[in-house]
């Protein structure tokens, strides 16, 4: 997938270097989606560290029992795993599902 294809899978990141008028959590989502696109492009170019990092995030996400969480919302599992990783880094505890639904998924409702 090229950058344009990856950006189409994002809810907040639009491919630009600036988040524009976004505020609050939307800026954070923009930043993480931007990183997700960059990491995917790095993986495609063969940068092994990023492959390992994505694998570890996916493993943690699956071990938490989230492998089928919101599977019909068209968000790539790797974006969800990244958001789960960051949620656990900043919030440490239960609540990811509620956070995801209320704060991230709202973009499609």
XYZ file of C-alpha atoms in Angstrom:
109
model
C 0.000 0.000 0.000
C 1.208 3.475 -0.733
C 0.796 6.481 1.548
C -2.484 7.539 -0.034
C -3.986 4.069 0.517
C -2.886 4.068 4.156
C -4.225 7.584 4.785
C -7.633 6.479 3.471
C -7.773 4.031 6.400
C -7.309 6.851 8.909
C -10.072 8.843 10.560
C -8.049 11.902 11.582
C -4.760 11.948 9.689
C -5.219 13.440 6.243
C -1.676 13.112 4.952
C -0.655 16.651 5.820
C 2.111 17.630 8.218
C -0.211 19.753 10.337
C -3.323 18.728 12.268
C -5.044 21.958 11.293
C -7.946 22.942 13.488
C -8.208 19.698 15.442
C -8.261 19.986 19.224
C -8.102 17.732 22.288
C -7.922 13.988 21.714
C -8.414 14.504 17.986
C -4.878 15.953 17.772
C -3.536 12.891 19.581
C -5.403 10.573 17.181
C -4.034 12.561 14.236
C -0.486 12.139 15.562
C -0.849 8.398 16.194
C -2.417 7.773 12.801
C 0.380 9.779 11.200
C 2.911 7.555 12.984
C 0.946 4.473 11.943
C 1.221 5.510 8.278
C 4.940 6.256 8.640
C 5.586 2.929 10.366
C 3.683 1.003 7.715
C 5.745 2.653 5.006
C 8.923 1.821 6.935
C 7.820 -1.802 7.271
C 7.219 -1.984 3.535
C 10.760 -0.735 2.991
C 12.076 -3.550 5.191
C 12.889 -1.773 8.453
C 12.789 -4.732 10.851
C 12.506 -2.744 14.093
C 9.112 -1.405 13.064
C 7.902 -4.903 12.139
C 8.860 -6.142 15.610
C 7.204 -3.149 17.274
C 3.910 -3.721 15.409
C 4.073 -7.418 16.229
C 4.526 -6.710 19.931
C 1.607 -4.268 19.947
C -0.622 -6.792 18.169
C 0.418 -9.532 20.588
C -0.487 -7.329 23.564
C -3.790 -6.358 21.942
C -4.701 -9.992 21.277
C -3.601 -11.151 24.749
C -5.996 -8.566 26.182
C -8.824 -10.396 24.388
C -9.412 -7.637 21.851
C -8.736 -9.574 18.643
C -12.400 -9.238 17.564
C -13.168 -5.888 19.229
C -15.179 -3.647 16.888
C -14.135 -5.832 13.975
C -16.763 -4.321 11.676
C -15.758 -0.685 11.983
C -13.182 -0.695 9.158
C -10.328 0.430 11.404
C -7.238 -1.687 10.817
C -6.363 -3.881 13.766
C -2.894 -2.368 13.835
C -4.352 1.112 14.441
C -6.446 -0.297 17.276
C -3.388 -2.067 18.685
C -1.412 1.189 18.542
C -4.209 3.083 20.301
C -4.456 0.300 22.896
C -0.703 0.495 23.463
C -0.815 4.252 23.942
C -3.926 4.058 26.133
C -2.161 1.608 28.420
C 0.930 3.799 28.485
C -0.989 6.924 29.528
C -3.969 5.513 31.456
C -2.843 2.077 32.670
C -5.960 0.107 33.328
C -9.304 -0.954 32.020
C -11.340 1.380 29.939
C -9.823 1.095 26.479
C -13.022 -0.179 24.870
C -15.077 2.693 26.247
C -12.368 5.193 25.320
C -12.138 3.822 21.787
C -15.897 3.903 21.243
C -16.507 7.310 22.800
C -13.420 9.127 21.586
C -12.038 7.464 18.462
C -14.960 5.772 16.777
C -17.077 8.895 17.096
C -15.601 10.086 13.821
C -17.816 7.650 11.899
C -21.028 8.226 13.789
